Amino acid sequence: MIRVIAIDDEPLALQQIVSYIKKVPFLELAAQCQSAVEARNILNAEPVDAIFCDINMPDLNGMDFVKSLQVPPLIVFTTAYSEYAVEGFRVDAVDYLLKPFGLQDFLRAANRLRERLKTEVPQPEPEQTLFVKTDYRVVKVAIDDIRYIEGMSEYLKLHLDSQPKPIVTLLAMKALEERLPSNFMRIHRSYIVNLDKIQEVNKNRVILDAETFLPIGDSYKEQFNRYIETRFLGK
């Protein structure tokens, strides 16, 4: 997750940025501030990866605020004034959003943040396989082969593309969830789905094929809907 701060002295503009941040699964809102001074206090107290910062603000404008930071996080400027664009990129801003901007413009900036962080921080190699114990054996499972995971009390069923019968193992859902890459999502108390295997979303369920329908639990709808919205084409 990329921890971000939203900074804007206009309440409506600030709420719009906050709403966009909440729609992006890989962004985490660390704080929302109506002044650069307030944001500076937060940066001094906790780690933050990036800030979405308005430029025209009273007391301390966003450009001077960023220049004053000894070790600034990644910066996306948001402003209604295009004349600041050149100066913004001189301070190595990742992006420059000209108000009014929509969700697609915001997603472009968010993706640029993610790409910049990937180049600045060495990323561990994602796990390609897991070993699980089943029927007194330890078997290797390719992560990409997993279609979905079904929880049954203390046991899990790993449903795979490569074989008709699931692998049953004694394991907590949370323990496996923490080992899975980002293309897996918990959509129900009893189900984790490989998002790449979804063929259709119909009301409160995902469809993997003509015979496999998984429910979306109420507690997981918001997160799943945010994922869909970031990939949705059309109105």
PDB file of C-alpha atoms in Angstrom:
ATOM      1  CA  MET A   1       0.000   0.000   0.000  1.00  0.00           C
ATOM      2  CA  ILE A   2       1.085   3.560  -0.747  1.00  0.00           C
ATOM      3  CA  ARG A   3       0.407   5.849   2.214  1.00  0.00           C
ATOM      4  CA  VAL A   4      -0.668   9.304   1.058  1.00  0.00           C
ATOM      5  CA  ILE A   5      -1.746  12.670   2.457  1.00  0.00           C
ATOM      6  CA  ALA A   6      -4.293  14.896   0.717  1.00  0.00           C
ATOM      7  CA  ILE A   7      -3.723  18.650   1.201  1.00  0.00           C
ATOM      8  CA  ASP A   8      -6.137  21.359   0.047  1.00  0.00           C
ATOM      9  CA  ASP A   9      -7.516  24.415   1.813  1.00  0.00           C
ATOM     10  CA  GLU A  10     -10.852  24.137  -0.029  1.00  0.00           C
ATOM     11  CA  PRO A  11     -13.078  21.574   1.766  1.00  0.00           C
ATOM     12  CA  LEU A  12     -14.935  20.440  -1.375  1.00  0.00           C
ATOM     13  CA  ALA A  13     -11.730  19.963  -3.346  1.00  0.00           C
ATOM     14  CA  LEU A  14     -10.198  18.085  -0.426  1.00  0.00           C
ATOM     15  CA  GLN A  15     -13.185  15.749  -0.179  1.00  0.00           C
ATOM     16  CA  GLN A  16     -13.001  15.014  -3.898  1.00  0.00           C
ATOM     17  CA  ILE A  17      -9.352  13.996  -3.645  1.00  0.00           C
ATOM     18  CA  VAL A  18     -10.121  11.866  -0.593  1.00  0.00           C
ATOM     19  CA  SER A  19     -12.962  10.121  -2.441  1.00  0.00           C
ATOM     20  CA  TYR A  20     -10.632   9.353  -5.365  1.00  0.00           C
ATOM     21  CA  ILE A  21      -7.945   7.985  -3.026  1.00  0.00           C
ATOM     22  CA  LYS A  22     -10.497   5.605  -1.498  1.00  0.00           C
ATOM     23  CA  LYS A  23     -11.338   4.265  -4.960  1.00  0.00           C
ATOM     24  CA  VAL A  24      -7.749   3.140  -5.639  1.00  0.00           C
ATOM     25  CA  PRO A  25      -6.958  -0.220  -3.979  1.00  0.00           C
ATOM     26  CA  PHE A  26      -3.215   0.414  -3.647  1.00  0.00           C
ATOM     27  CA  LEU A  27      -3.575   3.835  -1.971  1.00  0.00           C
ATOM     28  CA  GLU A  28      -4.048   4.265   1.777  1.00  0.00           C
ATOM     29  CA  LEU A  29      -5.186   7.634   3.125  1.00  0.00           C
ATOM     30  CA  ALA A  30      -2.858   8.560   5.999  1.00  0.00           C
ATOM     31  CA  ALA A  31      -4.452  11.968   6.582  1.00  0.00           C
ATOM     32  CA  GLN A  32      -6.380  14.830   4.991  1.00  0.00           C
ATOM     33  CA  CYS A  33      -5.202  18.371   5.733  1.00  0.00           C
ATOM     34  CA  GLN A  34      -6.471  21.859   5.002  1.00  0.00           C
ATOM     35  CA  SER A  35      -3.059  23.497   5.332  1.00  0.00           C
ATOM     36  CA  ALA A  36       0.588  22.784   4.650  1.00  0.00           C
ATOM     37  CA  VAL A  37       1.376  23.481   8.303  1.00  0.00           C
ATOM     38  CA  GLU A  38      -0.975  20.693   9.384  1.00  0.00           C
ATOM     39  CA  ALA A  39       0.574  18.345   6.819  1.00  0.00           C
ATOM     40  CA  ARG A  40       4.091  19.144   8.050  1.00  0.00           C
ATOM     41  CA  ASN A  41       3.143  18.003  11.563  1.00  0.00           C
ATOM     42  CA  ILE A  42       1.906  14.683  10.188  1.00  0.00           C
ATOM     43  CA  LEU A  43       5.031  14.160   8.068  1.00  0.00           C
ATOM     44  CA  ASN A  44       7.137  14.714  11.170  1.00  0.00           C
ATOM     45  CA  ALA A  45       5.137  12.142  13.128  1.00  0.00           C
ATOM     46  CA  GLU A  46       4.688   9.212  10.743  1.00  0.00           C
ATOM     47  CA  PRO A  47       5.989   7.756   7.460  1.00  0.00           C
ATOM     48  CA  VAL A  48       4.203   8.853   4.292  1.00  0.00           C
ATOM     49  CA  ASP A  49       5.018   7.774   0.737  1.00  0.00           C
ATOM     50  CA  ALA A  50       3.344  10.567  -1.236  1.00  0.00           C
ATOM     51  CA  ILE A  51       1.248  13.711  -0.989  1.00  0.00           C
ATOM     52  CA  PHE A  52      -1.446  15.195  -3.216  1.00  0.00           C
ATOM     53  CA  CYS A  53      -0.832  18.877  -2.606  1.00  0.00           C
ATOM     54  CA  ASP A  54      -2.707  21.997  -3.688  1.00  0.00           C
ATOM     55  CA  ILE A  55      -0.451  24.934  -4.549  1.00  0.00           C
ATOM     56  CA  ASN A  56      -2.504  28.053  -3.820  1.00  0.00           C
ATOM     57  CA  MET A  57      -3.045  27.933  -0.061  1.00  0.00           C
ATOM     58  CA  PRO A  58      -2.899  30.661   2.621  1.00  0.00           C
ATOM     59  CA  ASP A  59       0.018  31.006   5.070  1.00  0.00           C
ATOM     60  CA  LEU A  60       2.262  28.538   3.224  1.00  0.00           C
ATOM     61  CA  ASN A  61       1.609  27.627  -0.397  1.00  0.00           C
ATOM     62  CA  GLY A  62       2.146  24.103  -1.632  1.00  0.00           C
ATOM     63  CA  MET A  63       5.215  24.861  -3.761  1.00  0.00           C
ATOM     64  CA  ASP A  64       7.092  26.573  -0.923  1.00  0.00           C
ATOM     65  CA  PHE A  65       6.005  23.789   1.435  1.00  0.00           C
ATOM     66  CA  VAL A  66       7.499  21.093  -0.786  1.00  0.00           C
ATOM     67  CA  LYS A  67      10.725  23.076  -1.272  1.00  0.00           C
ATOM     68  CA  SER A  68      11.070  23.396   2.515  1.00  0.00           C
ATOM     69  CA  LEU A  69      11.025  19.637   3.101  1.00  0.00           C
ATOM     70  CA  GLN A  70      14.483  18.135   3.612  1.00  0.00           C
ATOM     71  CA  VAL A  71      13.378  14.669   2.475  1.00  0.00           C
ATOM     72  CA  PRO A  72      10.059  15.146   0.678  1.00  0.00           C
ATOM     73  CA  PRO A  73       7.808  12.214  -0.187  1.00  0.00           C
ATOM     74  CA  LEU A  74       6.661  11.817  -3.782  1.00  0.00           C
ATOM     75  CA  ILE A  75       4.577  14.814  -4.893  1.00  0.00           C
ATOM     76  CA  VAL A  76       1.470  15.195  -7.035  1.00  0.00           C
ATOM     77  CA  PHE A  77       0.437  18.838  -7.324  1.00  0.00           C
ATOM     78  CA  THR A  78      -3.239  19.760  -7.704  1.00  0.00           C
ATOM     79  CA  THR A  79      -4.111  23.306  -8.745  1.00  0.00           C
ATOM     80  CA  ALA A  80      -6.375  25.425 -10.935  1.00  0.00           C
ATOM     81  CA  TYR A  81      -3.405  27.406 -12.288  1.00  0.00           C
ATOM     82  CA  SER A  82      -1.419  25.957 -15.195  1.00  0.00           C
ATOM     83  CA  GLU A  83       1.442  28.471 -14.838  1.00  0.00           C
ATOM     84  CA  TYR A  84       2.846  26.418 -11.946  1.00  0.00           C
ATOM     85  CA  ALA A  85       3.409  23.336 -14.103  1.00  0.00           C
ATOM     86  CA  VAL A  86       7.013  24.029 -15.084  1.00  0.00           C
ATOM     87  CA  GLU A  87       8.012  24.927 -11.530  1.00  0.00           C
ATOM     88  CA  GLY A  88       6.243  21.788 -10.307  1.00  0.00           C
ATOM     89  CA  PHE A  89       8.365  19.522 -12.435  1.00  0.00           C
ATOM     90  CA  ARG A  90      11.501  21.391 -11.390  1.00  0.00           C
ATOM     91  CA  VAL A  91      10.921  20.049  -7.884  1.00  0.00           C
ATOM     92  CA  ASP A  92      10.562  16.563  -9.394  1.00  0.00           C
ATOM     93  CA  ALA A  93       6.799  16.270  -9.005  1.00  0.00           C
ATOM     94  CA  VAL A  94       5.486  12.915 -10.173  1.00  0.00           C
ATOM     95  CA  ASP A  95       2.440  14.518 -11.780  1.00  0.00           C
ATOM     96  CA  TYR A  96       0.504  17.779 -12.040  1.00  0.00           C
ATOM     97  CA  LEU A  97      -3.295  17.632 -11.928  1.00  0.00           C
ATOM     98  CA  LEU A  98      -5.033  20.706 -13.309  1.00  0.00           C
ATOM     99  CA  LYS A  99      -8.402  21.391 -11.654  1.00  0.00           C
ATOM    100  CA  PRO A 100     -11.062  20.380 -12.368  1.00  0.00           C
ATOM    101  CA  PHE A 101      -9.787  16.839 -12.926  1.00  0.00           C
ATOM    102  CA  GLY A 102     -11.685  13.553 -13.040  1.00  0.00           C
ATOM    103  CA  LEU A 103     -11.078  10.054 -11.772  1.00  0.00           C
ATOM    104  CA  GLN A 104      -9.177   8.976 -14.898  1.00  0.00           C
ATOM    105  CA  ASP A 105      -6.672  11.817 -14.473  1.00  0.00           C
ATOM    106  CA  PHE A 106      -6.308  10.901 -10.814  1.00  0.00           C
ATOM    107  CA  LEU A 107      -5.726   7.222 -11.681  1.00  0.00           C
ATOM    108  CA  ARG A 108      -2.994   8.254 -14.108  1.00  0.00           C
ATOM    109  CA  ALA A 109      -1.233  10.121 -11.298  1.00  0.00           C
ATOM    110  CA  ALA A 110      -1.735   7.235  -8.855  1.00  0.00           C
ATOM    111  CA  ASN A 111      -0.238   4.759 -11.313  1.00  0.00           C
ATOM    112  CA  ARG A 112       2.739   7.047 -11.841  1.00  0.00           C
ATOM    113  CA  LEU A 113       3.278   7.093  -8.089  1.00  0.00           C
ATOM    114  CA  ARG A 114       3.238   3.320  -8.022  1.00  0.00           C
ATOM    115  CA  GLU A 115       5.691   3.050 -10.914  1.00  0.00           C
ATOM    116  CA  ARG A 116       8.043   5.591  -9.318  1.00  0.00           C
ATOM    117  CA  LEU A 117       8.044   3.686  -6.028  1.00  0.00           C
ATOM    118  CA  LYS A 118       8.795   0.441  -7.833  1.00  0.00           C
ATOM    119  CA  THR A 119      11.929   1.964  -9.341  1.00  0.00           C
ATOM    120  CA  GLU A 120      13.056   3.605  -6.095  1.00  0.00           C
ATOM    121  CA  VAL A 121      12.491   0.678  -3.731  1.00  0.00           C
ATOM    122  CA  PRO A 122      13.796  -2.806  -4.600  1.00  0.00           C
ATOM    123  CA  GLN A 123      10.829  -5.131  -4.837  1.00  0.00           C
ATOM    124  CA  PRO A 124      11.066  -8.723  -3.613  1.00  0.00           C
ATOM    125  CA  GLU A 125      10.411 -11.383  -6.173  1.00  0.00           C
ATOM    126  CA  PRO A 126       6.780 -12.507  -5.919  1.00  0.00           C
ATOM    127  CA  GLU A 127       6.227 -16.056  -4.766  1.00  0.00           C
ATOM    128  CA  GLN A 128       5.399 -18.380  -7.651  1.00  0.00           C
ATOM    129  CA  THR A 129       4.615 -21.497  -5.628  1.00  0.00           C
ATOM    130  CA  LEU A 130       3.492 -22.579  -2.175  1.00  0.00           C
ATOM    131  CA  PHE A 131       3.863 -25.845  -0.293  1.00  0.00           C
ATOM    132  CA  VAL A 132       0.838 -27.127   1.599  1.00  0.00           C
ATOM    133  CA  LYS A 133       0.246 -30.229   3.678  1.00  0.00           C
ATOM    134  CA  THR A 134      -2.593 -32.514   2.619  1.00  0.00           C
ATOM    135  CA  ASP A 135      -3.327 -36.185   3.359  1.00  0.00           C
ATOM    136  CA  TYR A 136       0.017 -36.639   5.158  1.00  0.00           C
ATOM    137  CA  ARG A 137       1.843 -35.274   2.113  1.00  0.00           C
ATOM    138  CA  VAL A 138       3.408 -31.935   1.313  1.00  0.00           C
ATOM    139  CA  VAL A 139       2.526 -30.807  -2.204  1.00  0.00           C
ATOM    140  CA  LYS A 140       3.691 -27.867  -4.290  1.00  0.00           C
ATOM    141  CA  VAL A 141       1.000 -25.569  -5.661  1.00  0.00           C
ATOM    142  CA  ALA A 142       1.576 -22.983  -8.376  1.00  0.00           C
ATOM    143  CA  ILE A 143      -0.073 -19.750  -7.207  1.00  0.00           C
ATOM    144  CA  ASP A 144      -1.332 -18.920 -10.710  1.00  0.00           C
ATOM    145  CA  ASP A 145      -3.064 -22.315 -10.764  1.00  0.00           C
ATOM    146  CA  ILE A 146      -5.328 -21.354  -7.835  1.00  0.00           C
ATOM    147  CA  ARG A 147      -8.813 -20.296  -8.924  1.00  0.00           C
ATOM    148  CA  TYR A 148     -10.228 -19.641  -5.479  1.00  0.00           C
ATOM    149  CA  ILE A 149      -9.881 -20.675  -1.855  1.00  0.00           C
ATOM    150  CA  GLU A 150     -12.833 -21.882   0.188  1.00  0.00           C
ATOM    151  CA  GLY A 151     -12.812 -21.803   3.966  1.00  0.00           C
ATOM    152  CA  MET A 152     -14.416 -24.621   5.968  1.00  0.00           C
ATOM    153  CA  SER A 153     -13.997 -24.155   9.713  1.00  0.00           C
ATOM    154  CA  GLU A 154     -10.299 -24.931  10.344  1.00  0.00           C
ATOM    155  CA  TYR A 155      -9.673 -26.280   6.833  1.00  0.00           C
ATOM    156  CA  LEU A 156      -9.198 -24.685   3.433  1.00  0.00           C
ATOM    157  CA  LYS A 157     -10.026 -25.996  -0.012  1.00  0.00           C
ATOM    158  CA  LEU A 158      -7.692 -24.822  -2.758  1.00  0.00           C
ATOM    159  CA  HIS A 159      -9.570 -25.045  -6.053  1.00  0.00           C
ATOM    160  CA  LEU A 160      -7.139 -25.335  -8.956  1.00  0.00           C
ATOM    161  CA  ASP A 161      -7.306 -25.051 -12.733  1.00  0.00           C
ATOM    162  CA  SER A 162      -5.153 -28.124 -13.196  1.00  0.00           C
ATOM    163  CA  GLN A 163      -7.247 -30.712 -11.340  1.00  0.00           C
ATOM    164  CA  PRO A 164     -10.944 -31.356 -10.725  1.00  0.00           C
ATOM    165  CA  LYS A 165     -10.671 -32.060  -6.986  1.00  0.00           C
ATOM    166  CA  PRO A 166      -9.562 -29.326  -4.579  1.00  0.00           C
ATOM    167  CA  ILE A 167      -6.597 -29.675  -2.258  1.00  0.00           C
ATOM    168  CA  VAL A 168      -7.740 -29.741   1.376  1.00  0.00           C
ATOM    169  CA  THR A 169      -5.338 -28.456   4.006  1.00  0.00           C
ATOM    170  CA  LEU A 170      -5.461 -27.567   7.708  1.00  0.00           C
ATOM    171  CA  LEU A 171      -4.728 -23.852   7.632  1.00  0.00           C
ATOM    172  CA  ALA A 172      -6.256 -20.538   8.689  1.00  0.00           C
ATOM    173  CA  MET A 173      -7.684 -18.352   5.926  1.00  0.00           C
ATOM    174  CA  LYS A 174      -5.768 -15.308   7.205  1.00  0.00           C
ATOM    175  CA  ALA A 175      -2.434 -17.140   7.132  1.00  0.00           C
ATOM    176  CA  LEU A 176      -2.829 -18.034   3.459  1.00  0.00           C
ATOM    177  CA  GLU A 177      -4.265 -14.630   2.542  1.00  0.00           C
ATOM    178  CA  GLU A 178      -1.091 -12.938   3.776  1.00  0.00           C
ATOM    179  CA  ARG A 179       1.053 -15.058   1.447  1.00  0.00           C
ATOM    180  CA  LEU A 180      -0.931 -14.418  -1.723  1.00  0.00           C
ATOM    181  CA  PRO A 181      -0.100 -11.700  -4.294  1.00  0.00           C
ATOM    182  CA  SER A 182      -2.277  -8.673  -5.036  1.00  0.00           C
ATOM    183  CA  ASN A 183      -4.375 -10.407  -7.714  1.00  0.00           C
ATOM    184  CA  PHE A 184      -6.082 -12.386  -4.925  1.00  0.00           C
ATOM    185  CA  MET A 185      -8.860 -10.759  -2.889  1.00  0.00           C
ATOM    186  CA  ARG A 186     -11.021 -11.799   0.031  1.00  0.00           C
ATOM    187  CA  ILE A 187     -14.611 -11.332  -1.172  1.00  0.00           C
ATOM    188  CA  HIS A 188     -16.426 -13.237   1.564  1.00  0.00           C
ATOM    189  CA  ARG A 189     -15.742 -14.623   5.018  1.00  0.00           C
ATOM    190  CA  SER A 190     -15.312 -18.020   3.359  1.00  0.00           C
ATOM    191  CA  TYR A 191     -13.812 -17.138  -0.034  1.00  0.00           C
ATOM    192  CA  ILE A 192     -10.657 -15.685  -1.554  1.00  0.00           C
ATOM    193  CA  VAL A 193     -10.751 -15.388  -5.337  1.00  0.00           C
ATOM    194  CA  ASN A 194      -8.045 -15.071  -7.979  1.00  0.00           C
ATOM    195  CA  LEU A 195      -9.192 -11.843  -9.645  1.00  0.00           C
ATOM    196  CA  ASP A 196      -7.659 -12.922 -12.945  1.00  0.00           C
ATOM    197  CA  LYS A 197     -10.058 -15.894 -13.079  1.00  0.00           C
ATOM    198  CA  ILE A 198     -13.279 -13.841 -12.820  1.00  0.00           C
ATOM    199  CA  GLN A 199     -15.394 -14.004 -15.966  1.00  0.00           C
ATOM    200  CA  GLU A 200     -18.373 -11.962 -14.798  1.00  0.00           C
ATOM    201  CA  VAL A 201     -19.745  -9.982 -11.863  1.00  0.00           C
ATOM    202  CA  ASN A 202     -23.489 -10.377 -11.398  1.00  0.00           C
ATOM    203  CA  LYS A 203     -25.162  -8.527  -8.511  1.00  0.00           C
ATOM    204  CA  ASN A 204     -23.684  -9.949  -5.310  1.00  0.00           C
ATOM    205  CA  ARG A 205     -21.587 -12.727  -6.777  1.00  0.00           C
ATOM    206  CA  VAL A 206     -18.620 -13.352  -9.050  1.00  0.00           C
ATOM    207  CA  ILE A 207     -18.777 -15.957 -11.793  1.00  0.00           C
ATOM    208  CA  LEU A 208     -15.718 -17.996 -12.693  1.00  0.00           C
ATOM    209  CA  ASP A 209     -17.435 -20.347 -15.132  1.00  0.00           C
ATOM    210  CA  ALA A 210     -20.850 -21.803 -15.895  1.00  0.00           C
ATOM    211  CA  GLU A 211     -20.803 -23.860 -12.697  1.00  0.00           C
ATOM    212  CA  THR A 212     -18.842 -21.718 -10.244  1.00  0.00           C
ATOM    213  CA  PHE A 213     -20.525 -18.759  -8.500  1.00  0.00           C
ATOM    214  CA  LEU A 214     -18.984 -17.142  -5.420  1.00  0.00           C
ATOM    215  CA  PRO A 215     -20.906 -14.768  -3.132  1.00  0.00           C
ATOM    216  CA  ILE A 216     -19.618 -11.297  -2.270  1.00  0.00           C
ATOM    217  CA  GLY A 217     -20.050 -10.676   1.463  1.00  0.00           C
ATOM    218  CA  ASP A 218     -21.403  -7.378   2.745  1.00  0.00           C
ATOM    219  CA  SER A 219     -18.179  -6.637   4.627  1.00  0.00           C
ATOM    220  CA  TYR A 220     -16.122  -7.012   1.446  1.00  0.00           C
ATOM    221  CA  LYS A 221     -18.344  -5.211  -1.091  1.00  0.00           C
ATOM    222  CA  GLU A 222     -16.709  -1.796  -0.775  1.00  0.00           C
ATOM    223  CA  GLN A 223     -13.186  -3.048  -1.386  1.00  0.00           C
ATOM    224  CA  PHE A 224     -14.291  -5.241  -4.291  1.00  0.00           C
ATOM    225  CA  ASN A 225     -16.330  -2.435  -5.863  1.00  0.00           C
ATOM    226  CA  ARG A 226     -13.302  -0.124  -5.674  1.00  0.00           C
ATOM    227  CA  TYR A 227     -11.301  -2.736  -7.573  1.00  0.00           C
ATOM    228  CA  ILE A 228     -14.004  -2.952 -10.260  1.00  0.00           C
ATOM    229  CA  GLU A 229     -14.309   0.843 -10.557  1.00  0.00           C
ATOM    230  CA  THR A 230     -10.604   1.253 -11.257  1.00  0.00           C
ATOM    231  CA  ARG A 231     -10.949  -1.117 -14.232  1.00  0.00           C
ATOM    232  CA  PHE A 232     -14.397  -0.161 -15.436  1.00  0.00           C
ATOM    233  CA  LEU A 233     -14.846   1.108 -19.002  1.00  0.00           C
ATOM    234  CA  GLY A 234     -17.925   3.127 -19.846  1.00  0.00           C
ATOM    235  CA  LYS A 235     -20.401   5.205 -17.878  1.00  0.00           C
TER     236      LYS A 235
END
